[in-house]
mmCIF file of C-alpha atoms in Angstrom:
data_model
loop_
_atom_site.group_PDB
_atom_site.id
_atom_site.type_symbol
_atom_site.label_atom_id
_atom_site.label_comp_id
_atom_site.label_asym_id
_atom_site.label_seq_id
_atom_site.Cartn_x
_atom_site.Cartn_y
_atom_site.Cartn_z
ATOM 1 C CA MET G 1 0.172 -0.086 -0.011
ATOM 2 C CA MET G 2 3.101 2.434 1.028
ATOM 3 C CA THR G 3 4.896 4.221 -1.768
ATOM 4 C CA ASN G 4 8.822 2.821 -1.899
ATOM 5 C CA SER G 5 9.916 6.368 -1.564
ATOM 6 C CA HIS G 6 10.764 5.901 1.916
ATOM 7 C CA THR G 7 12.331 2.693 2.868
ATOM 8 C CA PRO G 8 12.118 1.783 6.649
ATOM 9 C CA SER G 9 15.132 2.300 8.832
ATOM 10 C CA SER G 10 16.937 -0.283 10.698
ATOM 11 C CA SER G 11 14.419 0.251 13.738
ATOM 12 C CA MET G 12 11.018 1.726 14.476
ATOM 13 C CA TYR G 13 9.543 2.256 17.843
ATOM 14 C CA LEU G 14 6.038 3.265 18.803
ATOM 15 C CA PHE G 15 6.399 4.453 22.623
ATOM 16 C CA GLY G 16 9.124 2.272 23.151
ATOM 17 C CA ILE G 17 7.983 -1.070 21.387
ATOM 18 C CA ASP G 18 9.858 -2.025 18.583
ATOM 19 C CA LEU G 19 7.983 -2.563 15.480
ATOM 20 C CA SER G 20 10.716 -3.646 13.357
ATOM 21 C CA LYS G 21 9.628 -7.199 12.995
ATOM 22 C CA HIS G 22 6.399 -6.304 11.723
ATOM 23 C CA SER G 23 5.370 -5.629 8.082
ATOM 24 C CA ARG G 24 5.527 -2.101 6.588
ATOM 25 C CA LEU G 25 1.634 -2.185 6.363
ATOM 26 C CA ALA G 26 1.568 -3.281 9.912
ATOM 27 C CA GLN G 27 4.007 -0.371 10.908
ATOM 28 C CA PHE G 28 1.913 2.085 8.971
ATOM 29 C CA LEU G 29 -1.783 0.933 10.347
ATOM 30 C CA LEU G 30 -0.384 1.077 14.106
ATOM 31 C CA THR G 31 1.319 4.488 13.981
ATOM 32 C CA SER G 32 -1.610 5.906 11.834
ATOM 33 C CA THR G 33 -4.252 4.590 14.408
ATOM 34 C CA ALA G 34 -2.056 6.009 17.263
ATOM 35 C CA VAL G 35 -2.110 9.389 15.300
ATOM 36 C CA LEU G 36 -6.000 9.158 14.979
ATOM 37 C CA VAL G 37 -6.762 8.170 18.658
ATOM 38 C CA PHE G 38 -4.451 11.017 20.093
ATOM 39 C CA HIS G 39 -5.280 13.981 17.993
ATOM 40 C CA VAL G 40 -8.977 13.430 18.014
ATOM 41 C CA ALA G 41 -8.720 13.415 21.700
ATOM 42 C CA GLN G 42 -6.574 16.571 21.385
ATOM 43 C CA GLY G 43 -9.468 18.205 19.207
ATOM 44 C CA TYR G 44 -12.046 17.366 21.361
ATOM 45 C CA ILE G 45 -10.357 19.009 24.285
ATOM 46 C CA GLN G 46 -9.402 21.951 22.305
ATOM 47 C CA GLU G 47 -12.930 22.551 21.490
ATOM 48 C CA LEU G 48 -13.589 22.060 25.281
ATOM 49 C CA ILE G 49 -11.303 25.012 25.905
ATOM 50 C CA LEU G 50 -12.665 27.092 23.369
ATOM 51 C CA GLN G 51 -16.319 26.952 25.035
ATOM 52 C CA LEU G 52 -14.863 29.336 27.667
ATOM 53 C CA LYS G 53 -14.906 32.469 25.330
ATOM 54 C CA PRO G 54 -12.859 34.787 27.793
ATOM 55 C CA LEU G 55 -9.713 32.083 27.137
ATOM 56 C CA ARG G 56 -9.891 33.311 23.716
ATOM 57 C CA THR G 57 -8.722 36.668 24.647
ATOM 58 C CA TYR G 58 -4.914 35.903 24.438
ATOM 59 C CA PRO G 59 -4.002 33.157 21.592
ATOM 60 C CA ASN G 60 -0.507 33.654 21.849
ATOM 61 C CA TYR G 61 -0.352 32.970 25.888
ATOM 62 C CA PHE G 62 -2.200 29.675 25.048
ATOM 63 C CA THR G 63 0.508 28.737 22.438
ATOM 64 C CA LEU G 64 3.164 29.593 25.100
ATOM 65 C CA VAL G 65 1.638 26.972 27.372
ATOM 66 C CA GLN G 66 1.612 24.529 24.900
ATOM 67 C CA PHE G 67 5.246 24.962 23.933
ATOM 68 C CA ILE G 68 6.258 24.735 27.535
ATOM 69 C CA CYS G 69 4.398 21.540 28.196
ATOM 70 C CA PHE G 70 5.860 19.955 24.999
ATOM 71 C CA THR G 71 9.771 20.715 26.322
ATOM 72 C CA VAL G 72 8.867 19.243 29.829
ATOM 73 C CA LEU G 73 7.470 16.193 28.301
ATOM 74 C CA ALA G 74 10.276 15.832 25.674
ATOM 75 C CA TYR G 75 12.902 16.608 28.418
ATOM 76 C CA THR G 76 11.248 14.206 30.913
ATOM 77 C CA GLU G 77 11.073 11.481 27.798
ATOM 78 C CA ARG G 78 14.852 12.016 27.263
ATOM 79 C CA SER G 79 15.671 11.413 30.940
ATOM 80 C CA LEU G 80 13.647 8.399 31.310
ATOM 81 C CA PHE G 81 15.570 6.658 28.538
ATOM 82 C CA GLY G 82 19.051 8.167 29.462
ATOM 83 C CA GLN G 83 19.513 10.465 26.589
ATOM 84 C CA SER G 84 21.803 13.102 27.383
ATOM 85 C CA LEU G 85 21.412 16.906 26.259
ATOM 86 C CA LYS G 86 24.721 16.714 25.061
ATOM 87 C CA ARG G 87 24.122 14.136 22.447
ATOM 88 C CA ARG G 88 22.311 16.311 20.172
ATOM 89 C CA LYS G 89 22.739 15.168 16.215
ATOM 90 C CA ALA G 90 21.160 18.067 14.365
ATOM 91 C CA PRO G 91 22.430 21.728 14.619
ATOM 92 C CA LEU G 92 20.833 24.187 16.529
ATOM 93 C CA HIS G 93 20.473 26.416 13.499
ATOM 94 C CA THR G 94 18.118 23.867 12.155
ATOM 95 C CA TYR G 95 15.967 23.674 15.134
ATOM 96 C CA ALA G 96 15.852 27.391 15.539
ATOM 97 C CA LEU G 97 14.415 27.547 11.918
ATOM 98 C CA ILE G 98 11.949 24.499 12.852
ATOM 99 C CA ALA G 99 11.048 26.591 15.954
ATOM 100 C CA LEU G 100 10.183 29.779 14.271
ATOM 101 C CA PHE G 101 7.853 28.056 11.686
ATOM 102 C CA THR G 102 6.321 25.757 14.286
ATOM 103 C CA ILE G 103 5.267 29.119 16.170
ATOM 104 C CA GLY G 104 3.942 30.375 12.985
ATOM 105 C CA THR G 105 1.694 26.964 12.824
ATOM 106 C CA MET G 106 0.299 26.880 15.829
ATOM 107 C CA ALA G 107 0.308 30.669 17.056
ATOM 108 C CA LEU G 108 -1.607 31.600 13.600
ATOM 109 C CA SER G 109 -3.628 28.263 13.868
ATOM 110 C CA ASN G 110 -4.433 28.992 17.672
ATOM 111 C CA ALA G 111 -5.292 32.789 16.544
ATOM 112 C CA ALA G 112 -7.433 31.522 13.810
ATOM 113 C CA VAL G 113 -9.424 28.891 15.932
ATOM 114 C CA MET G 114 -10.531 31.742 18.164
ATOM 115 C CA ARG G 115 -12.097 33.817 15.335
ATOM 116 C CA LEU G 116 -13.561 30.454 13.105
ATOM 117 C CA ASN G 117 -16.073 28.246 14.216
ATOM 118 C CA TYR G 118 -14.033 24.857 14.887
ATOM 119 C CA PRO G 119 -15.245 22.659 11.885
ATOM 120 C CA THR G 120 -14.141 25.233 9.448
ATOM 121 C CA HIS G 121 -10.927 25.760 10.969
ATOM 122 C CA MET G 122 -10.423 21.977 10.831
ATOM 123 C CA MET G 123 -11.771 21.858 7.183
ATOM 124 C CA PHE G 124 -8.665 24.627 6.425
ATOM 125 C CA LYS G 125 -6.380 22.502 7.812
ATOM 126 C CA SER G 126 -7.558 19.448 6.157
ATOM 127 C CA CYS G 127 -6.477 21.244 2.821
ATOM 128 C CA LYS G 128 -2.503 21.201 4.283
ATOM 129 C CA LEU G 129 -1.887 19.010 1.362
ATOM 130 C CA ILE G 130 -1.935 21.796 -1.230
ATOM 131 C CA PRO G 131 0.921 23.847 0.346
ATOM 132 C CA VAL G 132 2.761 20.610 1.309
ATOM 133 C CA MET G 133 2.854 19.523 -2.236
ATOM 134 C CA ILE G 134 3.574 23.182 -3.337
ATOM 135 C CA GLY G 135 6.504 22.989 -0.623
ATOM 136 C CA SER G 136 7.724 19.722 -1.663
ATOM 137 C CA MET G 137 8.110 20.895 -5.157
ATOM 138 C CA LEU G 138 10.174 24.103 -4.181
ATOM 139 C CA ILE G 139 12.068 22.501 -1.363
ATOM 140 C CA LEU G 140 12.766 18.999 -2.056
ATOM 141 C CA GLY G 141 12.386 18.832 -5.884
ATOM 142 C CA LYS G 142 9.502 16.615 -6.012
ATOM 143 C CA ARG G 143 6.931 16.191 -8.841
ATOM 144 C CA TYR G 144 3.350 15.345 -8.909
ATOM 145 C CA SER G 145 0.517 13.792 -10.936
ATOM 146 C CA LEU G 146 -2.544 14.502 -12.599
ATOM 147 C CA TYR G 147 -4.430 12.975 -9.509
ATOM 148 C CA ASP G 148 -2.511 15.174 -7.267
ATOM 149 C CA ILE G 149 -3.393 18.559 -9.193
ATOM 150 C CA LEU G 150 -7.120 17.249 -9.247
ATOM 151 C CA ALA G 151 -7.247 17.008 -5.947
ATOM 152 C CA CYS G 152 -5.798 20.528 -5.203
ATOM 153 C CA LEU G 153 -8.543 21.910 -7.347
ATOM 154 C CA CYS G 154 -11.233 19.751 -5.282
ATOM 155 C CA MET G 155 -10.138 20.682 -2.114
ATOM 156 C CA THR G 156 -10.043 24.536 -3.269
ATOM 157 C CA ILE G 157 -13.287 24.471 -4.395
ATOM 158 C CA GLY G 158 -14.833 22.515 -1.502
ATOM 159 C CA LEU G 159 -12.814 24.824 0.861
ATOM 160 C CA ILE G 160 -14.566 27.924 -0.563
ATOM 161 C CA PHE G 161 -17.903 26.504 -0.520
ATOM 162 C CA PHE G 162 -17.514 25.269 3.046
ATOM 163 C CA THR G 163 -16.389 28.942 4.224
ATOM 164 C CA LEU G 164 -19.285 30.596 2.264
ATOM 165 C CA ALA G 165 -21.723 28.269 4.333
ATOM 166 C CA ASP G 166 -20.051 29.176 7.514
ATOM 167 C CA SER G 167 -20.223 32.904 6.534
ATOM 168 C CA LYS G 168 -24.031 32.414 6.042
ATOM 169 C CA VAL G 169 -24.938 30.534 9.495
ATOM 170 C CA GLN G 170 -22.283 31.513 11.705
ATOM 171 C CA PRO G 171 -23.050 35.304 13.219
ATOM 172 C CA GLU G 172 -19.178 35.352 14.679
ATOM 173 C CA PHE G 173 -17.458 34.596 11.356
ATOM 174 C CA ASP G 174 -14.383 36.516 10.755
ATOM 175 C CA LEU G 175 -12.654 36.822 7.641
ATOM 176 C CA LEU G 176 -9.449 37.563 9.491
ATOM 177 C CA GLY G 177 -9.666 34.223 10.799
ATOM 178 C CA VAL G 178 -9.405 32.526 7.373
ATOM 179 C CA TRP G 179 -6.355 34.580 6.557
ATOM 180 C CA LEU G 180 -4.794 33.786 9.795
ATOM 181 C CA VAL G 181 -5.427 29.887 8.949
ATOM 182 C CA CYS G 182 -4.199 29.972 5.711
ATOM 183 C CA CYS G 183 -0.869 31.789 6.989
ATOM 184 C CA ALA G 184 -0.809 28.717 9.234
ATOM 185 C CA LEU G 185 -0.994 26.572 6.542
ATOM 186 C CA VAL G 186 1.826 27.829 4.510
ATOM 187 C CA ALA G 187 3.806 27.273 7.836
ATOM 188 C CA ASP G 188 2.884 24.293 8.618
ATOM 189 C CA ALA G 189 3.734 23.222 4.664
ATOM 190 C CA VAL G 190 7.393 24.512 5.101
ATOM 191 C CA ILE G 191 7.896 22.645 8.434
ATOM 192 C CA GLY G 192 6.683 19.455 7.381
ATOM 193 C CA ASN G 193 9.264 19.476 4.559
ATOM 194 C CA VAL G 194 12.079 20.934 6.689
ATOM 195 C CA GLN G 195 11.562 18.131 9.200
ATOM 196 C CA GLU G 196 11.813 15.672 6.684
ATOM 197 C CA LYS G 197 15.211 17.034 5.441
ATOM 198 C CA ALA G 198 16.396 17.180 9.024
ATOM 199 C CA LEU G 199 15.141 13.659 9.939
ATOM 200 C CA LYS G 200 16.854 12.082 6.714
ATOM 201 C CA GLU G 201 19.969 14.287 6.868
ATOM 202 C CA TYR G 202 20.679 14.134 10.826
ATOM 203 C CA LYS G 203 18.677 11.394 12.154
ATOM 204 C CA PRO G 204 17.771 12.876 15.422
ATOM 205 C CA SER G 205 15.199 11.190 17.860
ATOM 206 C CA ASN G 206 11.598 12.189 17.876
ATOM 207 C CA SER G 207 12.183 13.441 21.536
ATOM 208 C CA GLU G 208 15.236 15.514 20.653
ATOM 209 C CA MET G 209 13.486 16.914 17.733
ATOM 210 C CA ILE G 210 10.527 18.291 20.074
ATOM 211 C CA LEU G 211 12.682 19.525 22.960
ATOM 212 C CA PHE G 212 15.099 21.654 21.075
ATOM 213 C CA SER G 213 12.419 22.893 18.751
ATOM 214 C CA TYR G 214 9.832 23.491 21.102
ATOM 215 C CA SER G 215 11.999 24.759 23.860
ATOM 216 C CA ILE G 216 13.597 27.515 21.345
ATOM 217 C CA GLY G 217 10.072 28.070 20.257
ATOM 218 C CA ALA G 218 9.173 28.876 23.951
ATOM 219 C CA ILE G 219 11.834 31.340 24.405
ATOM 220 C CA TYR G 220 10.791 33.042 21.108
ATOM 221 C CA LEU G 221 7.313 33.391 22.185
ATOM 222 C CA LEU G 222 8.248 34.515 25.849
ATOM 223 C CA LEU G 223 10.550 37.252 24.447
ATOM 224 C CA PHE G 224 7.504 38.121 22.035
ATOM 225 C CA GLU G 225 5.193 38.296 25.045
ATOM 226 C CA LEU G 226 7.321 40.229 27.530
ATOM 227 C CA THR G 227 8.229 42.950 24.668
ATOM 228 C CA PHE G 228 4.963 43.267 23.020
ATOM 229 C CA GLY G 229 2.209 40.872 24.816
ATOM 230 C CA SER G 230 0.288 40.956 27.715
ATOM 231 C CA LEU G 231 1.963 38.140 29.611
ATOM 232 C CA LYS G 232 0.604 39.079 33.207
ATOM 233 C CA GLU G 233 -3.014 39.637 32.299
ATOM 234 C CA ALA G 234 -3.137 36.452 30.379
ATOM 235 C CA PHE G 235 -1.826 34.582 33.506
ATOM 236 C CA TRP G 236 -4.266 35.966 35.795
ATOM 237 C CA LEU G 237 -7.294 35.689 33.377
ATOM 238 C CA TRP G 238 -6.416 32.037 32.764
ATOM 239 C CA TRP G 239 -5.483 31.559 36.530
ATOM 240 C CA ALA G 240 -9.447 32.591 37.566
ATOM 241 C CA TYR G 241 -10.427 29.300 35.437
ATOM 242 C CA PRO G 242 -7.906 26.905 36.332
ATOM 243 C CA ILE G 243 -9.324 23.644 35.454
ATOM 244 C CA LYS G 244 -10.427 24.612 31.974
ATOM 245 C CA SER G 245 -7.284 26.658 31.236
ATOM 246 C CA TYR G 246 -4.141 25.186 32.818
ATOM 247 C CA VAL G 247 -5.116 21.681 33.610
ATOM 248 C CA PHE G 248 -7.179 21.034 30.020
ATOM 249 C CA THR G 249 -4.145 22.564 28.226
ATOM 250 C CA MET G 250 -1.995 20.156 30.210
ATOM 251 C CA ILE G 251 -4.084 17.085 28.956
ATOM 252 C CA TYR G 252 -4.453 18.856 25.440
ATOM 253 C CA SER G 253 -0.404 19.078 25.243
ATOM 254 C CA PHE G 254 0.152 15.449 26.513
ATOM 255 C CA ALA G 255 -2.292 14.168 23.829
ATOM 256 C CA GLY G 256 -0.692 16.200 21.140
ATOM 257 C CA TYR G 257 2.794 15.252 22.133
ATOM 258 C CA LEU G 258 2.167 11.754 21.841
ATOM 259 C CA GLY G 259 0.445 12.346 18.240
ATOM 260 C CA VAL G 260 3.384 14.507 17.375
ATOM 261 C CA ASN G 261 5.616 11.611 17.967
ATOM 262 C CA CYS G 262 3.416 9.331 15.971
ATOM 263 C CA VAL G 263 3.610 11.928 13.194
ATOM 264 C CA LEU G 264 7.493 12.058 13.362
ATOM 265 C CA ASN G 265 7.416 8.313 12.783
ATOM 266 C CA LEU G 266 5.245 8.614 9.619
ATOM 267 C CA VAL G 267 7.590 11.418 8.457
ATOM 268 C CA ARG G 268 10.761 9.348 9.007
ATOM 269 C CA HIS G 269 9.587 6.186 7.647
ATOM 270 C CA PHE G 270 7.038 7.042 5.039
ATOM 271 C CA GLY G 271 7.393 10.875 3.955
ATOM 272 C CA ALA G 272 5.895 14.133 4.671
ATOM 273 C CA LEU G 273 2.857 13.608 2.032
ATOM 274 C CA ILE G 274 1.936 10.316 3.733
ATOM 275 C CA ALA G 275 1.984 11.584 7.251
ATOM 276 C CA VAL G 276 -0.172 14.842 5.978
ATOM 277 C CA THR G 277 -2.694 12.336 4.417
ATOM 278 C CA VAL G 278 -3.046 10.813 7.721
ATOM 279 C CA THR G 279 -3.272 13.624 9.927
ATOM 280 C CA THR G 280 -5.921 15.056 7.221
ATOM 281 C CA PHE G 281 -8.186 12.094 7.641
ATOM 282 C CA ARG G 282 -8.088 12.507 11.357
ATOM 283 C CA LYS G 283 -9.281 16.148 10.957
ATOM 284 C CA ALA G 284 -12.160 14.983 9.086
ATOM 285 C CA ILE G 285 -12.906 12.890 12.101
ATOM 286 C CA THR G 286 -12.824 15.749 14.374
ATOM 287 C CA VAL G 287 -15.017 17.975 12.277
ATOM 288 C CA ILE G 288 -17.839 15.235 12.390
ATOM 289 C CA LEU G 289 -17.160 14.684 16.261
ATOM 290 C CA SER G 290 -17.199 18.431 16.592
ATOM 291 C CA PHE G 291 -20.964 18.553 15.153
ATOM 292 C CA ILE G 292 -22.055 15.415 17.066
ATOM 293 C CA ALA G 293 -20.835 16.475 20.233
ATOM 294 C CA PHE G 294 -21.037 20.252 20.190
ATOM 295 C CA THR G 295 -24.287 22.083 19.512
ATOM 296 C CA LYS G 296 -23.833 24.566 16.573
ATOM 297 C CA PRO G 297 -25.593 25.580 13.310
ATOM 298 C CA PHE G 298 -26.013 23.251 10.383
ATOM 299 C CA THR G 299 -26.465 23.486 6.646
ATOM 300 C CA PHE G 300 -26.292 20.586 4.077
ATOM 301 C CA GLN G 301 -23.858 22.879 2.246
ATOM 302 C CA TYR G 302 -21.266 21.930 5.102
ATOM 303 C CA LEU G 303 -22.064 18.216 3.789
ATOM 304 C CA TRP G 304 -21.465 18.387 0.050
ATOM 305 C CA SER G 305 -18.852 21.112 0.190
ATOM 306 C CA GLY G 306 -17.009 18.729 2.876
ATOM 307 C CA ALA G 307 -17.748 15.661 0.590
ATOM 308 C CA ILE G 308 -15.794 17.639 -2.207
ATOM 309 C CA VAL G 309 -12.965 18.191 -0.092
ATOM 310 C CA ALA G 310 -13.125 14.419 0.886
ATOM 311 C CA PHE G 311 -12.962 13.541 -2.621
ATOM 312 C CA GLY G 312 -10.027 15.607 -3.408
ATOM 313 C CA ILE G 313 -8.078 13.434 -0.511
ATOM 314 C CA TYR G 314 -9.233 10.367 -2.165
ATOM 315 C CA LEU G 315 -7.876 11.583 -5.505
ATOM 316 C CA ASN G 316 -4.434 12.310 -3.796
ATOM 317 C CA ALA G 317 -4.296 9.096 -1.764
ATOM 318 C CA TYR G 318 -5.293 7.112 -5.110
ATOM 319 C CA GLY G 319 -2.389 9.071 -7.032
ATOM 320 C CA GLN G 320 0.162 8.176 -4.566
ATOM 321 C CA ASN G 321 -0.725 4.373 -4.397
ATOM 322 C CA GLN G 322 -2.609 4.046 -7.411
ATOM 323 C CA LYS G 323 -0.895 0.541 -8.355
ATOM 324 C CA SER G 324 -1.344 -0.737 -4.992
ATOM 325 C CA ILE G 325 -5.032 0.254 -4.782
ATOM 326 C CA ASP G 326 -5.805 -1.111 -7.920
ATOM 327 C CA ASN G 327 -4.401 -4.311 -7.179
ATOM 328 C CA TYR G 328 -6.124 -4.671 -4.224
ATOM 329 C CA THR G 329 -9.678 -3.678 -5.719
ATOM 330 C CA ARG G 330 -8.957 -6.437 -8.290
ATOM 331 C CA SER G 331 -8.506 -8.920 -6.074
ATOM 332 C CA ILE G 332 -11.623 -7.976 -3.975
ATOM 333 C CA TYR G 333 -13.362 -7.885 -7.480
ATOM 334 C CA ASP G 334 -12.021 -11.421 -8.262
ATOM 335 C CA ARG G 335 -12.987 -12.991 -4.706
ATOM 336 C CA LEU G 336 -16.479 -11.659 -4.931
ATOM 337 C CA LEU G 337 -16.809 -12.682 -8.594
ATOM 338 C CA MET G 338 -15.524 -16.540 -7.506
ATOM 339 C CA LYS G 339 -18.057 -16.485 -4.846
ATOM 340 C CA CYS G 340 -20.775 -15.393 -7.087
ATOM 341 C CA ARG G 341 -19.937 -18.497 -9.659
ATOM 342 C CA ARG G 342 -19.568 -20.812 -6.808
ATOM 343 C CA LYS G 343 -23.186 -19.906 -5.586
ATOM 344 C CA ASN G 344 -24.569 -20.114 -9.116
ATOM 345 C CA GLN G 345 -23.079 -23.562 -9.559
ATOM 346 C CA ILE G 346 -24.507 -24.800 -6.274
ATOM 347 C CA HIS G 347 -27.750 -23.465 -7.137
ATOM 348 C CA ARG G 348 -27.766 -24.923 -10.638
ATOM 349 C CA TYR G 349 -25.970 -28.518 -9.872
ATOM 350 C CA PRO G 350 -26.709 -29.120 -6.208
ATOM 351 C CA GLN G 351 -26.570 -32.789 -6.425
ATOM 352 C CA GLU G 352 -23.287 -33.026 -8.398
ATOM 353 C CA LEU G 353 -21.524 -30.538 -5.791
ATOM 354 C CA VAL G 354 -22.553 -32.796 -2.551
#
């Protein structure tokens, strides 16, 4: 099912469990399932946090708390496995660059979700395949097929109609949120390819990548907040709602940390585009869960425009794995045909087959 552009390395671990003895398909399915579980849980917790509107006032502070939590979790993981901070494989300037784009992705995304309906925000992030493909062409020199181009067109058209539907039924619709999430997607496209390049060139561990990129990012954010932000006001506002702010954000960050580890495994072993396809699928699940779990206006335009985006995602997946999907579909068709013929023979000649 997987393309051969990314061969598995000598070892692959998922939360300390060695998956190297399993098949490539099993490795992909196990890692992808973990991505879906942790990121869907993270999305649900984030929307719980956003239900408290005063917390939307300081999106940068929310991002800062996330970065601090990720740094502590990565440091704890490295300490538990006896990995020294001095044994750093990638240079600091690489992590400084990754940290900058990570801030761009998360800070802009958090600012956007404060202004947009959550499903609309997720739908935009589901179209991350578009800038990732553009970024792959510019940074890694990759080329894409007609299926990928058609996938981009479907996603773009579906996204436009989904946004138009949101602007009609949501009284709090903010066009600035659309621009912010678009900028977040561009930063996200860059970071995926930069991470892939760093993982290939220096082969750092996931915990090293997270620790240094998020700790440097936390320093960036802290300096920015001290210079231009309202750090003190944000802290005391959050302190007024300690459970829904700090406790929920720590749980949100923990689920996100585990999810990021899984995504980095996908990037390392299967490539940035496959990783984005998996995370895009989990965003679709998050959108459905958001409509089910939280009361919000609904229109059928959400349904068919979302279906266009989903078709674009399918076209992209088909373009990347056309031969494997065709072979798998043909094998299913042949098995069904054989069963039908067998049933017909039993029906026509029951005595001869007894």
